[in-house]
PDB file of C-alpha atoms in Angstrom:
ATOM      1  CA  UNK A   1     -14.427   0.945 -22.682  1.00 44.00           C
ATOM      2  CA  UNK A   2     -15.454   1.193 -26.531  1.00 55.00           C
ATOM      3  CA  UNK A   3     -12.169   1.981 -27.985  1.00 67.00           C
ATOM      4  CA  UNK A   4     -10.295  -0.551 -29.953  1.00 74.00           C
ATOM      5  CA  UNK A   5      -7.102  -1.591 -28.189  1.00 76.00           C
ATOM      6  CA  UNK A   6      -4.058  -3.567 -29.448  1.00 80.00           C
ATOM      7  CA  UNK A   7      -3.932  -6.022 -26.929  1.00 81.00           C
ATOM      8  CA  UNK A   8      -1.041  -8.468 -26.903  1.00 80.00           C
ATOM      9  CA  UNK A   9      -0.196 -11.413 -23.897  1.00 80.00           C
ATOM     10  CA  UNK A  10       3.140 -12.801 -23.788  1.00 82.00           C
ATOM     11  CA  UNK A  11       3.582 -15.992 -21.623  1.00 85.00           C
ATOM     12  CA  UNK A  12       7.227 -16.211 -20.240  1.00 85.00           C
ATOM     13  CA  UNK A  13       7.653 -19.142 -18.207  1.00 85.00           C
ATOM     14  CA  UNK A  14      11.077 -18.229 -17.195  1.00 86.00           C
ATOM     15  CA  UNK A  15       9.732 -15.506 -14.952  1.00 79.00           C
ATOM     16  CA  UNK A  16       9.921 -15.946 -11.360  1.00 78.00           C
ATOM     17  CA  UNK A  17       6.479 -14.702 -10.784  1.00 77.00           C
ATOM     18  CA  UNK A  18       3.846 -12.582 -12.745  1.00 74.00           C
ATOM     19  CA  UNK A  19       4.581  -9.474 -13.749  1.00 74.00           C
ATOM     20  CA  UNK A  20       1.830  -7.364 -15.393  1.00 76.00           C
ATOM     21  CA  UNK A  21       2.662  -4.198 -17.399  1.00 78.00           C
ATOM     22  CA  UNK A  22      -0.078  -2.079 -18.992  1.00 80.00           C
ATOM     23  CA  UNK A  23       1.370   0.550 -21.673  1.00 81.00           C
ATOM     24  CA  UNK A  24      -1.125   3.218 -23.025  1.00 83.00           C
ATOM     25  CA  UNK A  25      -0.553   6.863 -24.580  1.00 83.00           C
ATOM     26  CA  UNK A  26      -3.152   8.396 -22.788  1.00 81.00           C
ATOM     27  CA  UNK A  27      -3.643   8.634 -18.666  1.00 80.00           C
ATOM     28  CA  UNK A  28      -7.392   8.520 -19.278  1.00 80.00           C
ATOM     29  CA  UNK A  29      -7.179   5.314 -21.160  1.00 81.00           C
ATOM     30  CA  UNK A  30      -4.886   3.955 -18.569  1.00 78.00           C
ATOM     31  CA  UNK A  31      -7.232   4.950 -15.745  1.00 77.00           C
ATOM     32  CA  UNK A  32     -10.048   2.930 -17.659  1.00 78.00           C
ATOM     33  CA  UNK A  33      -8.288  -0.243 -17.778  1.00 79.00           C
ATOM     34  CA  UNK A  34      -7.221   0.169 -14.282  1.00 75.00           C
ATOM     35  CA  UNK A  35     -10.806   0.645 -13.240  1.00 70.00           C
ATOM     36  CA  UNK A  36     -12.046  -2.548 -15.283  1.00 74.00           C
ATOM     37  CA  UNK A  37      -8.841  -4.580 -13.549  1.00 72.00           C
ATOM     38  CA  UNK A  38      -9.626  -3.135  -9.907  1.00 63.00           C
ATOM     39  CA  UNK A  39     -12.529  -5.835  -9.027  1.00 58.00           C
ATOM     40  CA  UNK A  40      -9.948  -8.669 -10.193  1.00 59.00           C
ATOM     41  CA  UNK A  41      -7.719  -7.384  -7.610  1.00 52.00           C
ATOM     42  CA  UNK A  42      -9.951  -6.662  -4.548  1.00 52.00           C
ATOM     43  CA  UNK A  43      -9.244  -8.455  -1.471  1.00 51.00           C
ATOM     44  CA  UNK A  44      -6.307 -10.613  -3.371  1.00 70.00           C
ATOM     45  CA  UNK A  45      -2.502 -10.660  -2.787  1.00 85.00           C
ATOM     46  CA  UNK A  46      -1.831  -7.155  -4.413  1.00 87.00           C
ATOM     47  CA  UNK A  47      -2.955  -3.825  -4.855  1.00 88.00           C
ATOM     48  CA  UNK A  48      -2.817  -1.099  -7.557  1.00 89.00           C
ATOM     49  CA  UNK A  49      -1.315   2.393  -6.327  1.00 90.00           C
ATOM     50  CA  UNK A  50      -1.716   5.250  -8.726  1.00 87.00           C
ATOM     51  CA  UNK A  51       1.486   7.372  -9.012  1.00 85.00           C
ATOM     52  CA  UNK A  52       1.626  10.418 -11.197  1.00 82.00           C
ATOM     53  CA  UNK A  53       0.537   8.941 -14.316  1.00 82.00           C
ATOM     54  CA  UNK A  54       1.576   5.381 -14.046  1.00 86.00           C
ATOM     55  CA  UNK A  55       0.014   2.518 -11.820  1.00 88.00           C
ATOM     56  CA  UNK A  56       2.190   0.441  -9.512  1.00 89.00           C
ATOM     57  CA  UNK A  57       1.006  -2.998  -8.468  1.00 90.00           C
ATOM     58  CA  UNK A  58       2.294  -4.074  -5.101  1.00 92.00           C
ATOM     59  CA  UNK A  59       1.917  -7.280  -3.041  1.00 92.00           C
ATOM     60  CA  UNK A  60       0.089  -6.217   0.291  1.00 93.00           C
ATOM     61  CA  UNK A  61       2.530  -8.446   2.472  1.00 93.00           C
ATOM     62  CA  UNK A  62       5.286  -6.294   0.646  1.00 95.00           C
ATOM     63  CA  UNK A  63       3.541  -2.920   2.329  1.00 96.00           C
ATOM     64  CA  UNK A  64       5.214  -2.132   5.562  1.00 97.00           C
ATOM     65  CA  UNK A  65       3.999   1.474   6.479  1.00 96.00           C
ATOM     66  CA  UNK A  66       1.861   3.978   5.277  1.00 97.00           C
ATOM     67  CA  UNK A  67       1.325   7.844   6.016  1.00 97.00           C
ATOM     68  CA  UNK A  68      -0.096  10.952   5.098  1.00 96.00           C
ATOM     69  CA  UNK A  69       2.111  14.267   5.014  1.00 94.00           C
ATOM     70  CA  UNK A  70       0.864  17.382   3.486  1.00 92.00           C
ATOM     71  CA  UNK A  71      -2.160  15.795   1.656  1.00 90.00           C
ATOM     72  CA  UNK A  72       0.256  13.269   0.036  1.00 94.00           C
ATOM     73  CA  UNK A  73       0.051   9.554   0.880  1.00 95.00           C
ATOM     74  CA  UNK A  74       3.317   7.568   0.895  1.00 96.00           C
ATOM     75  CA  UNK A  75       3.217   4.013   0.961  1.00 96.00           C
ATOM     76  CA  UNK A  76       6.503   2.202   2.118  1.00 96.00           C
ATOM     77  CA  UNK A  77       7.152  -1.080   0.799  1.00 95.00           C
ATOM     78  CA  UNK A  78      10.113  -3.831   1.305  1.00 94.00           C
ATOM     79  CA  UNK A  79      11.208  -2.394  -2.396  1.00 91.00           C
ATOM     80  CA  UNK A  80      10.509   1.131  -2.626  1.00 92.00           C
ATOM     81  CA  UNK A  81       8.239   3.814  -1.642  1.00 93.00           C
ATOM     82  CA  UNK A  82       5.224   5.119  -3.631  1.00 94.00           C
ATOM     83  CA  UNK A  83       3.782   8.588  -3.469  1.00 94.00           C
ATOM     84  CA  UNK A  84       0.080   9.046  -4.298  1.00 92.00           C
ATOM     85  CA  UNK A  85      -2.987  11.465  -4.035  1.00 89.00           C
ATOM     86  CA  UNK A  86      -4.943   8.713  -2.357  1.00 90.00           C
ATOM     87  CA  UNK A  87      -6.324   8.811   1.078  1.00 93.00           C
ATOM     88  CA  UNK A  88      -5.356   6.676   4.214  1.00 95.00           C
ATOM     89  CA  UNK A  89      -8.898   5.613   4.598  1.00 94.00           C
ATOM     90  CA  UNK A  90      -9.288   4.416   0.997  1.00 92.00           C
ATOM     91  CA  UNK A  91      -5.999   2.364   1.326  1.00 93.00           C
ATOM     92  CA  UNK A  92      -6.954   0.944   4.806  1.00 93.00           C
ATOM     93  CA  UNK A  93     -10.147  -0.038   3.349  1.00 90.00           C
ATOM     94  CA  UNK A  94      -8.114  -2.368   0.904  1.00 89.00           C
ATOM     95  CA  UNK A  95      -5.844  -4.016   3.357  1.00 92.00           C
ATOM     96  CA  UNK A  96      -6.582  -6.868   5.558  1.00 89.00           C
ATOM     97  CA  UNK A  97      -7.463  -5.793   8.970  1.00 87.00           C
ATOM     98  CA  UNK A  98      -5.806  -8.483  11.038  1.00 86.00           C
ATOM     99  CA  UNK A  99      -2.344  -7.614   9.618  1.00 92.00           C
ATOM    100  CA  UNK A 100      -2.748  -3.708   9.052  1.00 95.00           C
ATOM    101  CA  UNK A 101      -3.288  -1.348  12.286  1.00 95.00           C
ATOM    102  CA  UNK A 102      -3.804   2.274  12.187  1.00 95.00           C
ATOM    103  CA  UNK A 103      -1.052   3.887  14.592  1.00 96.00           C
ATOM    104  CA  UNK A 104      -2.227   7.334  14.447  1.00 95.00           C
ATOM    105  CA  UNK A 105      -4.639   9.970  12.574  1.00 95.00           C
ATOM    106  CA  UNK A 106      -2.126   9.920   9.624  1.00 96.00           C
ATOM    107  CA  UNK A 107      -0.400   6.440   9.546  1.00 96.00           C
ATOM    108  CA  UNK A 108      -0.912   2.578   9.459  1.00 96.00           C
ATOM    109  CA  UNK A 109       1.357  -0.123   9.956  1.00 97.00           C
ATOM    110  CA  UNK A 110       1.817  -3.875   8.836  1.00 96.00           C
ATOM    111  CA  UNK A 111       2.258  -5.865  12.080  1.00 95.00           C
ATOM    112  CA  UNK A 112       4.289  -8.424  10.324  1.00 95.00           C
ATOM    113  CA  UNK A 113       6.975  -5.873   9.871  1.00 96.00           C
ATOM    114  CA  UNK A 114       7.468  -4.612  13.277  1.00 95.00           C
ATOM    115  CA  UNK A 115      10.662  -5.796  14.875  1.00 96.00           C
ATOM    116  CA  UNK A 116      10.458  -4.126  18.328  1.00 94.00           C
ATOM    117  CA  UNK A 117       7.805  -2.113  20.187  1.00 94.00           C
ATOM    118  CA  UNK A 118       9.166   0.154  23.072  1.00 93.00           C
ATOM    119  CA  UNK A 119       7.629   3.150  25.388  1.00 91.00           C
ATOM    120  CA  UNK A 120       8.002   6.549  24.484  1.00 88.00           C
ATOM    121  CA  UNK A 121       7.136   9.843  26.060  1.00 84.00           C
ATOM    122  CA  UNK A 122       3.494  10.648  27.194  1.00 86.00           C
ATOM    123  CA  UNK A 123       2.079   7.088  26.819  1.00 84.00           C
ATOM    124  CA  UNK A 124       3.165   6.712  23.118  1.00 90.00           C
ATOM    125  CA  UNK A 125       5.090   3.660  21.675  1.00 92.00           C
ATOM    126  CA  UNK A 126       7.750   3.655  19.495  1.00 94.00           C
ATOM    127  CA  UNK A 127       7.706   0.911  16.712  1.00 95.00           C
ATOM    128  CA  UNK A 128      11.167  -0.645  14.952  1.00 96.00           C
ATOM    129  CA  UNK A 129      10.089  -1.625  11.568  1.00 96.00           C
ATOM    130  CA  UNK A 130      11.977  -4.125   9.350  1.00 94.00           C
ATOM    131  CA  UNK A 131      12.907  -1.353   6.842  1.00 94.00           C
ATOM    132  CA  UNK A 132      14.915   0.597   9.736  1.00 94.00           C
ATOM    133  CA  UNK A 133      12.095   3.103  10.219  1.00 95.00           C
ATOM    134  CA  UNK A 134      11.019   4.034  13.886  1.00 95.00           C
ATOM    135  CA  UNK A 135       7.299   4.937  14.025  1.00 95.00           C
ATOM    136  CA  UNK A 136       5.429   6.512  16.651  1.00 94.00           C
ATOM    137  CA  UNK A 137       2.318   4.887  17.927  1.00 95.00           C
ATOM    138  CA  UNK A 138      -0.074   7.646  19.048  1.00 94.00           C
ATOM    139  CA  UNK A 139      -1.419   6.808  22.699  1.00 91.00           C
ATOM    140  CA  UNK A 140      -4.982   6.702  21.217  1.00 94.00           C
ATOM    141  CA  UNK A 141      -4.264   3.934  19.294  1.00 94.00           C
ATOM    142  CA  UNK A 142      -1.867   2.081  21.726  1.00 92.00           C
ATOM    143  CA  UNK A 143      -4.593  -0.172  22.665  1.00 91.00           C
ATOM    144  CA  UNK A 144      -5.420  -1.324  19.013  1.00 90.00           C
ATOM    145  CA  UNK A 145      -1.991  -2.074  18.302  1.00 90.00           C
ATOM    146  CA  UNK A 146      -1.480  -4.182  21.641  1.00 89.00           C
ATOM    147  CA  UNK A 147      -4.745  -6.098  20.476  1.00 88.00           C
ATOM    148  CA  UNK A 148      -3.527  -6.675  17.119  1.00 89.00           C
ATOM    149  CA  UNK A 149       0.035  -7.992  18.594  1.00 86.00           C
ATOM    150  CA  UNK A 150      -1.758 -10.035  21.253  1.00 84.00           C
ATOM    151  CA  UNK A 151      -0.114  -8.308  24.087  1.00 82.00           C
TER     152      UNK A 151
END
């Protein structure tokens, strides 16, 4: 980054948690800044999700479920859902393997947000999540989920 930027830091001790907002005119500038910040965020408690022309910072523990449908990745969190053009593989790479398990070719799940698991048809399982969603676990991935849950 060789461009000069107007950088401002505001310390607001009344906030309940740190909230970092980056405002810029150009999506290219935003991407450059986020690329510079990404190593700081690696394997930490939060991650960056690119959504359209903005960047959303989410806590990894808040991610409940993620799925790819028609080449669009949707990440469901405790607060919202975020659609991105990123891949499921790249998201999975940035998440802790002891908490997140792939449950089908196109989805992964945070085991800490599973409320109940029950049998479904043809050897599949059905997981009931903390946000009310029901997710089918493909029989190919049932063993991985059972290992992660310790059953």
